[in-house]
Amino acid sequence: MSERTLVLVKPDGVERGLVGEVLSRIERKGLKLAALELKNVDDELAGQHYAEHADKPFFGSLVEFITSGSVVAAIVEGENAVAAFRQIAGGTHPVEKAAPGSIRGDYGLEVQYNLVHGSDSAESAEREIKLWFPDR
Ligand code: DAT
Ligand code: MG
């Protein structure tokens, strides 16, 4: 079923010049870009985006990191878009979980600096899209 997912290229990916690489992999997979924007994230958006992690020990550094530089936000659309993007992103830890050939597996070393975000369900995607693209 065609669905939407929210993708972020986090500050490490933007800083390292990997935006084109990430977008290229999304396009080659057959997914479509439905919206694309370069954004500066404030503490409020960061906290809402990562609300499920508010009680985790790494929450503070997560918010600090995502607000530390520009982020590219995209609405990505297609058949099974949520799972499809998580497949090309790879597991959360770039070395312990992400397979070679995935974005995190190819470009990451540390869990905090894992380059991209992808919504974890269709419900999360719609919640996150409302935060990042209120008029979409
Ligand atoms: P994902 O981004 O794969 O959906 P998640 O939702 O569990 O992973 O966590 C959100 C982000 O938080 C993750 O991309 C990187 C960071 N993170 C997760 N686990 C962490 C940990 N143990 N230490 C530091 N940062 C962590
Ligand atoms: Mg997540």
mmCIF file of N, CA, C and O in Angstrom, residues 7-99:
data_model
loop_
_atom_site.group_PDB
_atom_site.id
_atom_site.type_symbol
_atom_site.label_atom_id
_atom_site.label_comp_id
_atom_site.label_asym_id
_atom_site.label_seq_id
_atom_site.Cartn_x
_atom_site.Cartn_y
_atom_site.Cartn_z
ATOM 1 N N VAL A 7 11.496 11.433 6.528
ATOM 2 C CA VAL A 7 12.938 11.179 6.508
ATOM 3 C C VAL A 7 13.666 12.455 6.906
ATOM 4 O O VAL A 7 13.306 13.543 6.467
ATOM 5 N N LEU A 8 14.667 12.315 7.760
ATOM 6 C CA LEU A 8 15.568 13.431 8.074
ATOM 7 C C LEU A 8 16.987 13.025 7.721
ATOM 8 O O LEU A 8 17.395 11.898 8.011
ATOM 9 N N VAL A 9 17.721 13.946 7.089
ATOM 10 C CA VAL A 9 19.174 13.829 7.068
ATOM 11 C C VAL A 9 19.636 14.703 8.230
ATOM 12 O O VAL A 9 19.410 15.913 8.248
ATOM 13 N N LYS A 10 20.203 14.062 9.239
ATOM 14 C CA LYS A 10 20.553 14.741 10.483
ATOM 15 C C LYS A 10 21.787 15.640 10.270
ATOM 16 O O LYS A 10 22.453 15.559 9.225
ATOM 17 N N PRO A 11 22.119 16.484 11.284
ATOM 18 C CA PRO A 11 23.225 17.433 11.100
ATOM 19 C C PRO A 11 24.551 16.789 10.670
ATOM 20 O O PRO A 11 25.316 17.405 9.917
ATOM 21 N N ASP A 12 24.814 15.558 11.108
ATOM 22 C CA ASP A 12 26.079 14.921 10.685
ATOM 23 C C ASP A 12 26.070 14.628 9.182
ATOM 24 O O ASP A 12 27.063 14.827 8.491
ATOM 25 N N GLY A 13 24.920 14.197 8.676
ATOM 26 C CA GLY A 13 24.817 13.894 7.246
ATOM 27 C C GLY A 13 24.910 15.138 6.388
ATOM 28 O O GLY A 13 25.549 15.134 5.323
ATOM 29 N N VAL A 14 24.285 16.239 6.861
ATOM 30 C CA VAL A 14 24.345 17.502 6.116
ATOM 31 C C VAL A 14 25.780 18.034 6.142
ATOM 32 O O VAL A 14 26.344 18.392 5.108
ATOM 33 N N GLU A 15 26.373 18.033 7.336
ATOM 34 C CA GLU A 15 27.739 18.533 7.522
ATOM 35 C C GLU A 15 28.740 17.762 6.649
ATOM 36 O O GLU A 15 29.658 18.343 6.073
ATOM 37 N N ARG A 16 28.537 16.467 6.525
ATOM 38 C CA ARG A 16 29.474 15.628 5.760
ATOM 39 C C ARG A 16 29.187 15.600 4.260
ATOM 40 O O ARG A 16 29.862 14.895 3.503
ATOM 41 N N GLY A 17 28.160 16.326 3.834
ATOM 42 C CA GLY A 17 27.878 16.400 2.397
ATOM 43 C C GLY A 17 27.233 15.150 1.848
ATOM 44 O O GLY A 17 27.438 14.794 0.685
ATOM 45 N N LEU A 18 26.423 14.480 2.698
ATOM 46 C CA LEU A 18 25.803 13.215 2.267
ATOM 47 C C LEU A 18 24.326 13.355 1.898
ATOM 48 O O LEU A 18 23.640 12.349 1.688
ATOM 49 N N VAL A 19 23.848 14.604 1.769
ATOM 50 C CA VAL A 19 22.431 14.797 1.414
ATOM 51 C C VAL A 19 22.126 14.179 0.050
ATOM 52 O O VAL A 19 21.158 13.429 -0.108
ATOM 53 N N GLY A 20 22.953 14.484 -0.934
ATOM 54 C CA GLY A 20 22.729 13.957 -2.286
ATOM 55 C C GLY A 20 22.761 12.441 -2.299
ATOM 56 O O GLY A 20 21.941 11.795 -2.970
ATOM 57 N N GLU A 21 23.691 11.866 -1.562
ATOM 58 C CA GLU A 21 23.818 10.410 -1.479
ATOM 59 C C GLU A 21 22.535 9.785 -0.907
ATOM 60 O O GLU A 21 22.022 8.788 -1.426
ATOM 61 N N VAL A 22 22.018 10.375 0.170
ATOM 62 C CA VAL A 22 20.800 9.844 0.796
ATOM 63 C C VAL A 22 19.611 9.978 -0.160
ATOM 64 O O VAL A 22 18.856 9.022 -0.372
ATOM 65 N N LEU A 23 19.467 11.169 -0.763
ATOM 66 C CA LEU A 23 18.327 11.377 -1.677
ATOM 67 C C LEU A 23 18.439 10.455 -2.882
ATOM 68 O O LEU A 23 17.442 9.912 -3.365
ATOM 69 N N SER A 24 19.659 10.255 -3.356
ATOM 70 C CA SER A 24 19.875 9.375 -4.495
ATOM 71 C C SER A 24 19.449 7.937 -4.171
ATOM 72 O O SER A 24 18.803 7.260 -4.984
ATOM 73 N N ARG A 25 19.781 7.467 -2.984
ATOM 74 C CA ARG A 25 19.392 6.109 -2.588
ATOM 75 C C ARG A 25 17.871 5.990 -2.469
ATOM 76 O O ARG A 25 17.290 4.954 -2.821
ATOM 77 N N ILE A 26 17.229 7.043 -1.963
ATOM 78 C CA ILE A 26 15.759 7.043 -1.868
ATOM 79 C C ILE A 26 15.162 6.925 -3.272
ATOM 80 O O ILE A 26 14.259 6.114 -3.513
ATOM 81 N N GLU A 27 15.693 7.712 -4.192
ATOM 82 C CA GLU A 27 15.157 7.710 -5.559
ATOM 83 C C GLU A 27 15.441 6.393 -6.264
ATOM 84 O O GLU A 27 14.580 5.848 -6.962
ATOM 85 N N ARG A 28 16.636 5.868 -6.086
ATOM 86 C CA ARG A 28 16.981 4.602 -6.757
ATOM 87 C C ARG A 28 16.143 3.445 -6.241
ATOM 88 O O ARG A 28 15.872 2.486 -6.970
ATOM 89 N N LYS A 29 15.738 3.531 -4.967
ATOM 90 C CA LYS A 29 14.873 2.485 -4.402
ATOM 91 C C LYS A 29 13.495 2.495 -5.059
ATOM 92 O O LYS A 29 12.776 1.504 -5.041
ATOM 93 N N GLY A 30 13.131 3.635 -5.667
ATOM 94 C CA GLY A 30 11.823 3.750 -6.305
ATOM 95 C C GLY A 30 10.832 4.567 -5.498
ATOM 96 O O GLY A 30 9.664 4.691 -5.861
ATOM 97 N N LEU A 31 11.320 5.140 -4.388
ATOM 98 C CA LEU A 31 10.467 6.004 -3.566
ATOM 99 C C LEU A 31 10.458 7.407 -4.156
ATOM 100 O O LEU A 31 11.376 7.797 -4.880
ATOM 101 N N LYS A 32 9.401 8.154 -3.817
ATOM 102 C CA LYS A 32 9.248 9.511 -4.372
ATOM 103 C C LYS A 32 9.394 10.557 -3.281
ATOM 104 O O LYS A 32 8.927 10.372 -2.158
ATOM 105 N N LEU A 33 10.022 11.676 -3.639
ATOM 106 C CA LEU A 33 10.089 12.830 -2.735
ATOM 107 C C LEU A 33 8.823 13.649 -2.914
ATOM 108 O O LEU A 33 8.543 14.133 -4.007
ATOM 109 N N ALA A 34 8.053 13.793 -1.839
ATOM 110 C CA ALA A 34 6.804 14.560 -1.906
ATOM 111 C C ALA A 34 6.972 15.943 -1.300
ATOM 112 O O ALA A 34 6.160 16.836 -1.544
ATOM 113 N N ALA A 35 8.008 16.138 -0.483
ATOM 114 C CA ALA A 35 8.337 17.454 0.079
ATOM 115 C C ALA A 35 9.784 17.386 0.533
ATOM 116 O O ALA A 35 10.270 16.314 0.920
ATOM 117 N N LEU A 36 10.468 18.524 0.467
ATOM 118 C CA LEU A 36 11.898 18.559 0.801
ATOM 119 C C LEU A 36 12.257 19.950 1.297
ATOM 120 O O LEU A 36 11.947 20.931 0.632
ATOM 121 N N GLU A 37 12.900 20.024 2.459
ATOM 122 C CA GLU A 37 13.223 21.336 3.027
ATOM 123 C C GLU A 37 14.452 21.262 3.929
ATOM 124 O O GLU A 37 14.626 20.294 4.671
ATOM 125 N N LEU A 38 15.282 22.303 3.860
ATOM 126 C CA LEU A 38 16.413 22.452 4.782
ATOM 127 C C LEU A 38 15.918 23.262 5.981
ATOM 128 O O LEU A 38 15.356 24.340 5.804
ATOM 129 N N LYS A 39 16.132 22.718 7.191
ATOM 130 C CA LYS A 39 15.542 23.365 8.365
ATOM 131 C C LYS A 39 16.543 23.493 9.502
ATOM 132 O O LYS A 39 17.430 22.657 9.653
ATOM 133 N N ASN A 40 16.330 24.540 10.322
ATOM 134 C CA ASN A 40 17.007 24.629 11.614
ATOM 135 C C ASN A 40 15.991 24.231 12.669
ATOM 136 O O ASN A 40 14.880 24.731 12.678
ATOM 137 N N VAL A 41 16.358 23.313 13.535
ATOM 138 C CA VAL A 41 15.417 22.707 14.473
ATOM 139 C C VAL A 41 15.570 23.367 15.838
ATOM 140 O O VAL A 41 16.684 23.468 16.348
ATOM 141 N N ASP A 42 14.442 23.827 16.420
ATOM 142 C CA ASP A 42 14.527 24.364 17.786
ATOM 143 C C ASP A 42 14.244 23.257 18.812
ATOM 144 O O ASP A 42 13.850 22.149 18.460
ATOM 145 N N ASP A 43 14.473 23.585 20.098
ATOM 146 C CA ASP A 43 14.312 22.588 21.163
ATOM 147 C C ASP A 43 12.896 22.020 21.207
ATOM 148 O O ASP A 43 12.704 20.840 21.504
ATOM 149 N N GLU A 44 11.910 22.862 20.891
ATOM 150 C CA GLU A 44 10.526 22.409 20.976
ATOM 151 C C GLU A 44 10.229 21.328 19.933
ATOM 152 O O GLU A 44 9.679 20.270 20.256
ATOM 153 N N LEU A 45 10.602 21.594 18.679
ATOM 154 C CA LEU A 45 10.387 20.594 17.627
ATOM 155 C C LEU A 45 11.191 19.324 17.923
ATOM 156 O O LEU A 45 10.688 18.201 17.775
ATOM 157 N N ALA A 46 12.428 19.490 18.364
ATOM 158 C CA ALA A 46 13.272 18.337 18.687
ATOM 159 C C ALA A 46 12.616 17.471 19.772
ATOM 160 O O ALA A 46 12.562 16.240 19.656
ATOM 161 N N GLY A 47 12.107 18.126 20.810
ATOM 162 C CA GLY A 47 11.477 17.404 21.916
ATOM 163 C C GLY A 47 10.216 16.682 21.482
ATOM 164 O O GLY A 47 9.956 15.551 21.906
ATOM 165 N N GLN A 48 9.431 17.329 20.624
ATOM 166 C CA GLN A 48 8.206 16.682 20.128
ATOM 167 C C GLN A 48 8.542 15.527 19.197
ATOM 168 O O GLN A 48 7.941 14.456 19.267
ATOM 169 N N HIS A 49 9.522 15.752 18.336
ATOM 170 C CA HIS A 49 9.908 14.693 17.398
ATOM 171 C C HIS A 49 10.384 13.442 18.142
ATOM 172 O O HIS A 49 10.034 12.328 17.766
ATOM 173 N N TYR A 50 11.178 13.650 19.186
ATOM 174 C CA TYR A 50 11.747 12.521 19.928
ATOM 175 C C TYR A 50 11.007 12.254 21.243
ATOM 176 O O TYR A 50 11.603 11.699 22.181
ATOM 177 N N ALA A 51 9.721 12.621 21.327
ATOM 178 C CA ALA A 51 8.945 12.480 22.571
ATOM 179 C C ALA A 51 9.016 11.067 23.156
ATOM 180 O O ALA A 51 9.091 10.894 24.374
ATOM 181 N N GLU A 52 9.015 10.038 22.298
ATOM 182 C CA GLU A 52 9.037 8.652 22.803
ATOM 183 C C GLU A 52 10.323 8.335 23.577
ATOM 184 O O GLU A 52 10.385 7.349 24.304
ATOM 185 N N HIS A 53 11.351 9.166 23.380
ATOM 186 C CA HIS A 53 12.635 8.913 24.048
ATOM 187 C C HIS A 53 12.883 9.846 25.234
ATOM 188 O O HIS A 53 13.995 9.864 25.780
ATOM 189 N N ALA A 54 11.838 10.602 25.647
ATOM 190 C CA ALA A 54 12.018 11.629 26.691
ATOM 191 C C ALA A 54 12.602 11.080 27.993
ATOM 192 O O ALA A 54 13.292 11.800 28.710
ATOM 193 N N ASP A 55 12.345 9.831 28.305
ATOM 194 C CA ASP A 55 12.843 9.254 29.562
ATOM 195 C C ASP A 55 14.200 8.549 29.418
ATOM 196 O O ASP A 55 14.735 8.044 30.406
ATOM 197 N N LYS A 56 14.729 8.496 28.209
ATOM 198 C CA LYS A 56 15.988 7.765 27.995
ATOM 199 C C LYS A 56 17.177 8.606 28.457
ATOM 200 O O LYS A 56 17.149 9.837 28.381
ATOM 201 N N PRO A 57 18.245 7.930 28.884
ATOM 202 C CA PRO A 57 19.434 8.669 29.343
ATOM 203 C C PRO A 57 20.082 9.504 28.240
ATOM 204 O O PRO A 57 20.741 10.502 28.533
ATOM 205 N N PHE A 58 19.868 9.129 26.973
ATOM 206 C CA PHE A 58 20.514 9.860 25.884
ATOM 207 C C PHE A 58 19.645 10.985 25.315
ATOM 208 O O PHE A 58 20.029 11.648 24.344
ATOM 209 N N PHE A 59 18.459 11.234 25.928
ATOM 210 C CA PHE A 59 17.534 12.230 25.362
ATOM 211 C C PHE A 59 18.171 13.616 25.232
ATOM 212 O O PHE A 59 18.048 14.271 24.189
ATOM 213 N N GLY A 60 18.861 14.056 26.274
ATOM 214 C CA GLY A 60 19.474 15.390 26.257
ATOM 215 C C GLY A 60 20.458 15.549 25.114
ATOM 216 O O GLY A 60 20.430 16.549 24.384
ATOM 217 N N SER A 61 21.321 14.559 24.939
ATOM 218 C CA SER A 61 22.325 14.678 23.879
ATOM 219 C C SER A 61 21.691 14.516 22.497
ATOM 220 O O SER A 61 22.144 15.093 21.507
ATOM 221 N N LEU A 62 20.598 13.758 22.439
ATOM 222 C CA LEU A 62 19.861 13.601 21.175
ATOM 223 C C LEU A 62 19.291 14.947 20.725
ATOM 224 O O LEU A 62 19.435 15.347 19.559
ATOM 225 N N VAL A 63 18.660 15.660 21.658
ATOM 226 C CA VAL A 63 18.077 16.978 21.344
ATOM 227 C C VAL A 63 19.190 17.971 21.007
ATOM 228 O O VAL A 63 19.092 18.742 20.043
ATOM 229 N N GLU A 64 20.269 17.941 21.788
ATOM 230 C CA GLU A 64 21.392 18.838 21.524
ATOM 231 C C GLU A 64 21.955 18.601 20.117
ATOM 232 O O GLU A 64 22.253 19.529 19.374
ATOM 233 N N PHE A 65 22.060 17.326 19.755
ATOM 234 C CA PHE A 65 22.622 16.990 18.449
ATOM 235 C C PHE A 65 21.708 17.426 17.297
ATOM 236 O O PHE A 65 22.167 18.068 16.339
ATOM 237 N N ILE A 66 20.424 17.124 17.391
ATOM 238 C CA ILE A 66 19.518 17.402 16.264
ATOM 239 C C ILE A 66 19.312 18.911 16.075
ATOM 240 O O ILE A 66 18.942 19.367 14.997
ATOM 241 N N THR A 67 19.583 19.696 17.145
ATOM 242 C CA THR A 67 19.466 21.157 17.045
ATOM 243 C C THR A 67 20.811 21.822 16.752
ATOM 244 O O THR A 67 20.912 23.041 16.724
ATOM 245 N N SER A 68 21.855 21.035 16.513
ATOM 246 C CA SER A 68 23.208 21.585 16.407
ATOM 247 C C SER A 68 23.561 22.114 15.018
ATOM 248 O O SER A 68 24.585 22.770 14.853
ATOM 249 N N GLY A 69 22.719 21.814 14.023
ATOM 250 C CA GLY A 69 23.015 22.272 12.665
ATOM 251 C C GLY A 69 21.822 22.025 11.775
ATOM 252 O O GLY A 69 20.795 21.521 12.238
ATOM 253 N N SER A 70 21.962 22.372 10.506
ATOM 254 C CA SER A 70 20.842 22.206 9.579
ATOM 255 C C SER A 70 20.495 20.733 9.383
ATOM 256 O O SER A 70 21.363 19.860 9.422
ATOM 257 N N VAL A 71 19.202 20.516 9.177
ATOM 258 C CA VAL A 71 18.651 19.187 8.945
ATOM 259 C C VAL A 71 17.873 19.246 7.629
ATOM 260 O O VAL A 71 17.216 20.249 7.351
ATOM 261 N N VAL A 72 17.963 18.208 6.824
ATOM 262 C CA VAL A 72 17.099 18.123 5.640
ATOM 263 C C VAL A 72 15.928 17.218 5.987
ATOM 264 O O VAL A 72 16.123 16.076 6.412
ATOM 265 N N ALA A 73 14.713 17.766 5.844
ATOM 266 C CA ALA A 73 13.502 16.998 6.127
ATOM 267 C C ALA A 73 12.796 16.695 4.818
ATOM 268 O O ALA A 73 12.721 17.556 3.934
ATOM 269 N N ALA A 74 12.295 15.471 4.704
ATOM 270 C CA ALA A 74 11.589 15.078 3.481
ATOM 271 C C ALA A 74 10.380 14.225 3.814
ATOM 272 O O ALA A 74 10.411 13.427 4.757
ATOM 273 N N ILE A 75 9.325 14.419 3.043
ATOM 274 C CA ILE A 75 8.235 13.450 3.029
ATOM 275 C C ILE A 75 8.523 12.521 1.853
ATOM 276 O O ILE A 75 8.697 12.978 0.717
ATOM 277 N N VAL A 76 8.619 11.241 2.150
ATOM 278 C CA VAL A 76 8.945 10.236 1.141
ATOM 279 C C VAL A 76 7.731 9.318 0.996
ATOM 280 O O VAL A 76 7.143 8.882 1.996
ATOM 281 N N GLU A 77 7.382 9.043 -0.244
ATOM 282 C CA GLU A 77 6.123 8.360 -0.542
ATOM 283 C C GLU A 77 6.356 7.128 -1.391
ATOM 284 O O GLU A 77 7.256 7.119 -2.227
ATOM 285 N N GLY A 78 5.549 6.117 -1.195
ATOM 286 C CA GLY A 78 5.612 4.951 -2.069
ATOM 287 C C GLY A 78 5.055 3.721 -1.383
ATOM 288 O O GLY A 78 4.659 3.761 -0.212
ATOM 289 N N GLU A 79 5.070 2.619 -2.132
ATOM 290 C CA GLU A 79 4.639 1.333 -1.601
ATOM 291 C C GLU A 79 5.508 0.991 -0.380
ATOM 292 O O GLU A 79 6.735 1.012 -0.468
ATOM 293 N N ASN A 80 4.891 0.698 0.764
ATOM 294 C CA ASN A 80 5.658 0.327 1.965
ATOM 295 C C ASN A 80 6.783 1.302 2.305
ATOM 296 O O ASN A 80 7.872 0.879 2.727
ATOM 297 N N ALA A 81 6.519 2.586 2.137
ATOM 298 C CA ALA A 81 7.592 3.581 2.281
ATOM 299 C C ALA A 81 8.274 3.531 3.658
ATOM 300 O O ALA A 81 9.488 3.715 3.753
ATOM 301 N N VAL A 82 7.505 3.268 4.722
ATOM 302 C CA VAL A 82 8.093 3.254 6.069
ATOM 303 C C VAL A 82 9.161 2.168 6.171
ATOM 304 O O VAL A 82 10.317 2.430 6.531
ATOM 305 N N ALA A 83 8.778 0.944 5.843
ATOM 306 C CA ALA A 83 9.720 -0.182 5.928
ATOM 307 C C ALA A 83 10.815 -0.058 4.878
ATOM 308 O O ALA A 83 11.978 -0.397 5.141
ATOM 309 N N ALA A 84 10.463 0.424 3.702
ATOM 310 C CA ALA A 84 11.449 0.531 2.618
ATOM 311 C C ALA A 84 12.559 1.500 3.005
ATOM 312 O O ALA A 84 13.746 1.216 2.805
ATOM 313 N N PHE A 85 12.195 2.648 3.606
ATOM 314 C CA PHE A 85 13.267 3.568 3.990
ATOM 315 C C PHE A 85 14.076 3.007 5.147
ATOM 316 O O PHE A 85 15.304 3.140 5.184
ATOM 317 N N ARG A 86 13.403 2.353 6.108
ATOM 318 C CA ARG A 86 14.184 1.791 7.226
ATOM 319 C C ARG A 86 15.146 0.711 6.736
ATOM 320 O O ARG A 86 16.237 0.534 7.296
ATOM 321 N N GLN A 87 14.763 0.013 5.684
ATOM 322 C CA GLN A 87 15.673 -0.975 5.088
ATOM 323 C C GLN A 87 16.904 -0.289 4.491
ATOM 324 O O GLN A 87 18.036 -0.727 4.732
ATOM 325 N N ILE A 88 16.708 0.765 3.731
ATOM 326 C CA ILE A 88 17.887 1.395 3.120
ATOM 327 C C ILE A 88 18.692 2.210 4.148
ATOM 328 O O ILE A 88 19.879 2.409 3.966
ATOM 329 N N ALA A 89 18.037 2.637 5.248
ATOM 330 C CA ALA A 89 18.772 3.336 6.315
ATOM 331 C C ALA A 89 19.659 2.367 7.088
ATOM 332 O O ALA A 89 20.773 2.705 7.472
ATOM 333 N N GLY A 90 19.159 1.165 7.366
ATOM 334 C CA GLY A 90 19.884 0.199 8.194
ATOM 335 C C GLY A 90 19.523 0.360 9.668
ATOM 336 O O GLY A 90 18.874 1.325 10.063
ATOM 337 N N GLY A 91 19.978 -0.590 10.480
ATOM 338 C CA GLY A 91 19.646 -0.604 11.910
ATOM 339 C C GLY A 91 20.208 0.609 12.643
ATOM 340 O O GLY A 91 21.111 1.288 12.143
ATOM 341 N N THR A 92 19.682 0.845 13.839
ATOM 342 C CA THR A 92 19.999 2.074 14.578
ATOM 343 C C THR A 92 21.503 2.259 14.815
ATOM 344 O O THR A 92 22.033 3.338 14.604
ATOM 345 N N HIS A 93 22.179 1.204 15.284
ATOM 346 C CA HIS A 93 23.631 1.325 15.508
ATOM 347 C C HIS A 93 24.374 1.034 14.200
ATOM 348 O O HIS A 93 24.263 -0.074 13.658
ATOM 349 N N PRO A 94 25.133 2.010 13.699
ATOM 350 C CA PRO A 94 25.727 1.883 12.356
ATOM 351 C C PRO A 94 26.701 0.721 12.200
ATOM 352 O O PRO A 94 26.929 0.266 11.072
ATOM 353 N N VAL A 95 27.269 0.255 13.294
ATOM 354 C CA VAL A 95 28.222 -0.866 13.190
ATOM 355 C C VAL A 95 27.595 -2.159 13.705
ATOM 356 O O VAL A 95 27.653 -3.203 13.050
ATOM 357 N N GLU A 96 26.944 -2.077 14.873
ATOM 358 C CA GLU A 96 26.413 -3.308 15.482
ATOM 359 C C GLU A 96 25.169 -3.824 14.790
ATOM 360 O O GLU A 96 24.905 -5.026 14.807
ATOM 361 N N LYS A 97 24.364 -2.910 14.207
ATOM 362 C CA LYS A 97 23.079 -3.337 13.638
ATOM 363 C C LYS A 97 22.928 -3.107 12.132
ATOM 364 O O LYS A 97 22.225 -3.857 11.470
ATOM 365 N N ALA A 98 23.522 -2.046 11.614
ATOM 366 C CA ALA A 98 23.272 -1.705 10.209
ATOM 367 C C ALA A 98 24.140 -2.555 9.280
ATOM 368 O O ALA A 98 25.345 -2.691 9.487
ATOM 369 N N ALA A 99 23.533 -3.127 8.268
ATOM 370 C CA ALA A 99 24.267 -3.960 7.313
ATOM 371 C C ALA A 99 25.060 -3.078 6.348
ATOM 372 O O ALA A 99 24.641 -1.966 6.025
#
